[in-house]
CSV table of N, CA and C in Angstrom, one decimal:
chain,number,residue,atom,x,y,z
A,18,MET,N,120.8,84.0,122.2
A,18,MET,CA,121.3,82.7,121.8
A,18,MET,C,120.8,82.4,120.3
A,19,CYS,N,119.6,82.9,120.0
A,19,CYS,CA,119.1,82.6,118.6
A,19,CYS,C,120.0,83.3,117.6
A,20,LEU,N,120.6,84.5,118.0
A,20,LEU,CA,121.6,85.1,117.1
A,20,LEU,C,122.8,84.3,116.8
A,21,ILE,N,123.3,83.7,117.9
A,21,ILE,CA,124.5,82.9,117.8
A,21,ILE,C,124.2,81.6,116.9
A,22,LEU,N,123.1,81.0,117.2
A,22,LEU,CA,122.8,79.8,116.4
A,22,LEU,C,122.5,80.1,114.9
A,23,THR,N,121.9,81.3,114.7
A,23,THR,CA,121.6,81.7,113.3
A,23,THR,C,122.9,82.0,112.6
A,24,ILE,N,123.8,82.7,113.2
A,24,ILE,CA,125.1,83.0,112.6
A,24,ILE,C,125.9,81.8,112.3
A,25,ALA,N,125.8,80.8,113.2
A,25,ALA,CA,126.5,79.6,113.0
A,25,ALA,C,126.0,78.8,111.8
A,26,ALA,N,124.6,78.8,111.7
A,26,ALA,CA,124.0,78.2,110.5
A,26,ALA,C,124.3,78.9,109.2
A,27,ALA,N,124.3,80.3,109.3
A,27,ALA,CA,124.6,81.1,108.1
A,27,ALA,C,126.0,80.8,107.6
A,28,LEU,N,127.0,80.7,108.6
A,28,LEU,CA,128.4,80.4,108.2
A,28,LEU,C,128.5,79.0,107.6
A,29,ALA,N,127.8,78.1,108.2
A,29,ALA,CA,127.9,76.7,107.7
A,29,ALA,C,127.3,76.6,106.2
A,30,PHE,N,126.2,77.3,106.0
A,30,PHE,CA,125.6,77.2,104.7
A,30,PHE,C,126.4,78.1,103.7
A,31,SER,N,127.1,79.1,104.2
A,31,SER,CA,128.0,79.9,103.3
A,31,SER,C,129.2,79.1,102.8
A,32,VAL,N,129.7,78.3,103.7
A,32,VAL,CA,130.8,77.4,103.4
A,32,VAL,C,130.4,76.4,102.4
A,33,ALA,N,129.2,75.8,102.6
A,33,ALA,CA,128.6,74.8,101.7
A,33,ALA,C,128.3,75.5,100.3
A,34,PHE,N,127.9,76.7,100.3
A,34,PHE,CA,127.6,77.4,99.0
A,34,PHE,C,128.9,77.6,98.2
A,35,PHE,N,129.9,78.1,98.9
A,35,PHE,CA,131.1,78.4,98.1
A,35,PHE,C,131.8,77.1,97.7
A,36,ALA,N,131.7,76.0,98.5
A,36,ALA,CA,132.3,74.7,98.2
A,36,ALA,C,131.5,74.1,97.0
A,37,GLY,N,130.2,74.3,97.0
A,37,GLY,CA,129.4,73.8,95.9
A,37,GLY,C,129.5,74.5,94.6
A,38,ARG,N,129.9,75.8,94.7
A,38,ARG,CA,130.2,76.5,93.4
A,38,ARG,C,131.3,76.0,92.7
A,39,LYS,N,132.3,75.5,93.4
A,39,LYS,CA,133.5,74.9,92.7
A,39,LYS,C,133.2,73.6,92.0
A,40,ASN,N,132.2,72.8,92.5
A,40,ASN,CA,131.8,71.6,91.9
A,40,ASN,C,130.7,71.7,90.9
A,41,HIS,N,130.1,72.9,90.8
A,41,HIS,CA,129.0,73.2,89.9
A,41,HIS,C,127.8,72.3,90.3
A,42,SER,N,127.7,72.0,91.6
A,42,SER,CA,126.5,71.2,92.0
A,42,SER,C,125.4,72.2,92.2
A,43,GLY,N,124.2,71.6,92.5
A,43,GLY,CA,123.0,72.5,92.7
A,43,GLY,C,123.1,73.4,93.9
A,44,THR,N,123.3,74.6,93.6
A,44,THR,CA,123.6,75.6,94.7
A,44,THR,C,122.4,76.6,94.9
A,45,LYS,N,121.4,76.4,94.1
A,45,LYS,CA,120.3,77.4,94.2
A,45,LYS,C,119.6,77.3,95.6
A,46,SER,N,119.3,76.1,96.1
A,46,SER,CA,118.7,75.9,97.4
A,46,SER,C,119.6,76.3,98.5
A,47,VAL,N,120.9,76.0,98.4
A,47,VAL,CA,121.9,76.4,99.4
A,47,VAL,C,122.0,77.9,99.5
A,48,ALA,N,122.0,78.6,98.3
A,48,ALA,CA,122.0,80.0,98.3
A,48,ALA,C,120.8,80.6,98.9
A,49,THR,N,119.6,80.1,98.6
A,49,THR,CA,118.4,80.6,99.2
A,49,THR,C,118.4,80.5,100.7
A,50,VAL,N,118.8,79.4,101.2
A,50,VAL,CA,118.8,79.2,102.7
A,50,VAL,C,119.9,80.0,103.3
A,51,THR,N,121.0,80.2,102.6
A,51,THR,CA,122.1,81.0,103.2
A,51,THR,C,121.6,82.4,103.3
A,52,LEU,N,120.9,83.0,102.3
A,52,LEU,CA,120.4,84.3,102.4
A,52,LEU,C,119.3,84.4,103.5
A,53,MET,N,118.5,83.4,103.7
A,53,MET,CA,117.5,83.4,104.8
A,53,MET,C,118.2,83.5,106.1
A,54,PHE,N,119.3,82.7,106.4
A,54,PHE,CA,119.9,82.7,107.7
A,54,PHE,C,120.6,84.1,107.9
A,55,TRP,N,121.3,84.6,106.8
A,55,TRP,CA,122.0,85.9,107.0
A,55,TRP,C,121.0,87.0,107.3
A,56,ALA,N,119.8,87.0,106.6
A,56,ALA,CA,118.8,88.0,106.9
A,56,ALA,C,118.3,87.9,108.3
A,57,ALA,N,118.1,86.7,108.8
A,57,ALA,CA,117.6,86.5,110.2
A,57,ALA,C,118.7,87.0,111.2
A,58,ALA,N,120.0,86.7,110.8
A,58,ALA,CA,121.1,87.2,111.7
A,58,ALA,C,121.2,88.7,111.7
A,59,LEU,N,120.9,89.3,110.6
A,59,LEU,CA,120.9,90.8,110.5
A,59,LEU,C,119.8,91.3,111.4
A,60,MET,N,118.6,90.7,111.3
A,60,MET,CA,117.4,91.1,112.0
A,60,MET,C,117.7,91.1,113.5
A,61,TRP,N,118.3,89.9,114.0
A,61,TRP,CA,118.6,89.8,115.4
A,61,TRP,C,119.7,90.7,115.9
A,62,SER,N,120.6,91.0,115.0
A,62,SER,CA,121.7,92.0,115.3
A,62,SER,C,121.1,93.4,115.6
A,63,VAL,N,120.2,93.8,114.7
A,63,VAL,CA,119.5,95.1,115.0
A,63,VAL,C,118.7,95.0,116.3
A,64,ASP,N,118.1,93.9,116.5
A,64,ASP,CA,117.3,93.8,117.8
A,64,ASP,C,118.3,93.8,119.0
A,65,GLY,N,119.5,93.2,118.8
A,65,GLY,CA,120.5,93.3,119.9
A,65,GLY,C,121.0,94.7,120.1
A,66,ILE,N,121.1,95.5,119.1
A,66,ILE,CA,121.6,96.9,119.2
A,66,ILE,C,120.5,97.7,119.9
A,67,ALA,N,119.2,97.4,119.6
A,67,ALA,CA,118.1,98.1,120.3
A,67,ALA,C,118.1,97.7,121.7
A,68,SER,N,118.4,96.5,122.0
A,68,SER,CA,118.5,96.1,123.4
A,68,SER,C,119.6,96.8,124.2
A,69,VAL,N,120.7,96.9,123.6
A,69,VAL,CA,121.8,97.7,124.2
A,69,VAL,C,121.5,99.1,124.4
A,70,LEU,N,120.8,99.7,123.5
A,70,LEU,CA,120.4,101.1,123.6
A,70,LEU,C,119.4,101.3,124.8
A,71,SER,N,118.6,100.3,125.1
A,71,SER,CA,117.7,100.4,126.2
A,71,SER,C,118.2,99.9,127.5
A,72,GLY,N,119.5,99.5,127.5
A,72,GLY,CA,120.2,99.2,128.8
A,72,GLY,C,120.2,97.7,129.0
A,73,GLU,N,119.8,96.8,128.1
A,73,GLU,CA,119.9,95.4,128.3
A,73,GLU,C,121.1,94.8,127.6
A,74,PRO,N,121.5,93.6,127.9
A,74,PRO,CA,122.6,93.0,127.2
A,74,PRO,C,122.4,92.7,125.7
A,75,PHE,N,123.4,92.6,124.9
A,75,PHE,CA,123.3,92.4,123.5
A,75,PHE,C,122.8,91.0,123.2
A,76,PHE,N,123.4,90.0,123.9
A,76,PHE,CA,122.9,88.6,123.7
A,76,PHE,C,121.9,88.2,124.8
A,77,ASP,N,120.9,87.5,124.4
A,77,ASP,CA,119.9,87.0,125.3
A,77,ASP,C,120.2,85.5,125.5
A,78,ILE,N,120.9,85.2,126.6
A,78,ILE,CA,121.2,83.8,126.8
A,78,ILE,C,120.2,83.2,127.8
A,79,SER,N,119.1,82.8,127.2
A,79,SER,CA,118.0,82.2,128.1
A,79,SER,C,117.5,80.9,127.4
A,80,VAL,N,116.8,80.1,128.1
A,80,VAL,CA,116.3,78.9,127.6
A,80,VAL,C,115.3,79.1,126.4
A,81,GLU,N,114.5,80.1,126.6
A,81,GLU,CA,113.5,80.5,125.6
A,81,GLU,C,114.1,80.9,124.3
A,82,ASP,N,115.2,81.7,124.4
A,82,ASP,CA,115.9,82.2,123.2
A,82,ASP,C,116.7,81.1,122.5
A,83,THR,N,117.2,80.2,123.3
A,83,THR,CA,117.9,79.0,122.7
A,83,THR,C,116.9,78.1,122.0
A,84,LEU,N,115.7,78.0,122.6
A,84,LEU,CA,114.7,77.2,121.9
A,84,LEU,C,114.2,77.9,120.6
A,85,LEU,N,114.1,79.2,120.6
A,85,LEU,CA,113.8,80.0,119.4
A,85,LEU,C,114.9,79.8,118.3
A,86,GLY,N,116.1,79.8,118.7
A,86,GLY,CA,117.2,79.6,117.8
A,86,GLY,C,117.2,78.2,117.2
A,87,GLY,N,116.9,77.2,118.0
A,87,GLY,CA,116.7,75.8,117.5
A,87,GLY,C,115.6,75.7,116.5
A,88,ILE,N,114.5,76.4,116.8
A,88,ILE,CA,113.3,76.3,115.9
A,88,ILE,C,113.7,77.0,114.6
A,89,ILE,N,114.4,78.1,114.6
A,89,ILE,CA,114.8,78.8,113.4
A,89,ILE,C,115.8,77.9,112.6
A,90,VAL,N,116.7,77.3,113.2
A,90,VAL,CA,117.7,76.4,112.5
A,90,VAL,C,116.9,75.2,111.9
A,91,ALA,N,116.0,74.7,112.6
A,91,ALA,CA,115.2,73.5,112.1
A,91,ALA,C,114.3,74.0,111.0
A,92,ALA,N,113.7,75.2,111.0
A,92,ALA,CA,112.9,75.7,109.9
A,92,ALA,C,113.8,75.9,108.7
A,93,GLY,N,115.0,76.4,108.9
A,93,GLY,CA,115.9,76.6,107.8
A,93,GLY,C,116.3,75.3,107.1
A,94,LEU,N,116.6,74.3,107.9
A,94,LEU,CA,116.9,73.0,107.4
A,94,LEU,C,115.7,72.3,106.7
A,95,LEU,N,114.5,72.5,107.2
A,95,LEU,CA,113.3,72.1,106.5
A,95,LEU,C,113.1,72.8,105.1
A,96,ALA,N,113.3,74.1,105.1
A,96,ALA,CA,113.3,74.8,103.9
A,96,ALA,C,114.3,74.3,102.9
A,97,PHE,N,115.5,74.0,103.4
A,97,PHE,CA,116.6,73.5,102.5
A,97,PHE,C,116.2,72.2,101.9
A,98,GLY,N,115.6,71.3,102.8
A,98,GLY,CA,115.2,70.0,102.3
A,98,GLY,C,114.1,70.1,101.2
A,99,LEU,N,113.1,70.9,101.5
A,99,LEU,CA,112.0,71.1,100.5
A,99,LEU,C,112.5,71.7,99.2
A,100,LEU,N,113.4,72.7,99.3
A,100,LEU,CA,113.9,73.4,98.1
A,100,LEU,C,114.8,72.4,97.3
A,101,THR,N,115.5,71.6,98.0
A,101,THR,CA,116.4,70.6,97.3
A,101,THR,C,115.5,69.5,96.6
A,102,ILE,N,114.4,69.1,97.2
A,102,ILE,CA,113.5,68.1,96.6
A,102,ILE,C,112.9,68.8,95.3
A,103,LEU,N,112.5,70.0,95.4
A,103,LEU,CA,111.9,70.7,94.3
A,103,LEU,C,112.9,70.9,93.2
A,104,GLU,N,114.1,71.2,93.5
A,104,GLU,CA,115.2,71.4,92.6
A,104,GLU,C,115.5,70.1,91.8
A,105,ARG,N,115.5,69.0,92.5
A,105,ARG,CA,115.9,67.7,91.9
A,105,ARG,C,114.7,67.3,91.0
A,106,ARG,N,113.5,67.5,91.4
A,106,ARG,CA,112.3,67.1,90.6
A,106,ARG,C,112.3,67.9,89.3
A,107,LYS,N,112.6,69.2,89.4
A,107,LYS,CA,112.7,70.0,88.2
A,107,LYS,C,113.8,69.6,87.3
A,108,ALA,N,114.9,69.2,87.8
A,108,ALA,CA,116.0,68.8,87.0
A,108,ALA,C,115.8,67.4,86.4
A,109,ALA,N,114.9,66.6,87.0
A,109,ALA,CA,114.6,65.2,86.5
A,109,ALA,C,113.7,65.3,85.3
A,110,ARG,N,113.0,66.4,85.1
A,110,ARG,CA,112.0,66.5,84.0
A,110,ARG,C,112.8,66.7,82.7
């Protein structure tokens, strides 16, 4: 479930990134968090492939895995918030 949540967050931030590029708004923090989510999605995809090769299902649909996905999405949103604050402070100087 963490893979599904991470891919959903990566897609949402990708859409925000490409929409922000048209408006020339601050996209550095969006781009950074987008890459973070895509990297995590790639990592869990490789983990899913390893699970399939060992005879387990690709997706782990458990409460613990859902909680992990929620933590990862929350950490990404926190990183986005901090990067945005730092980007705005730098632009205000």
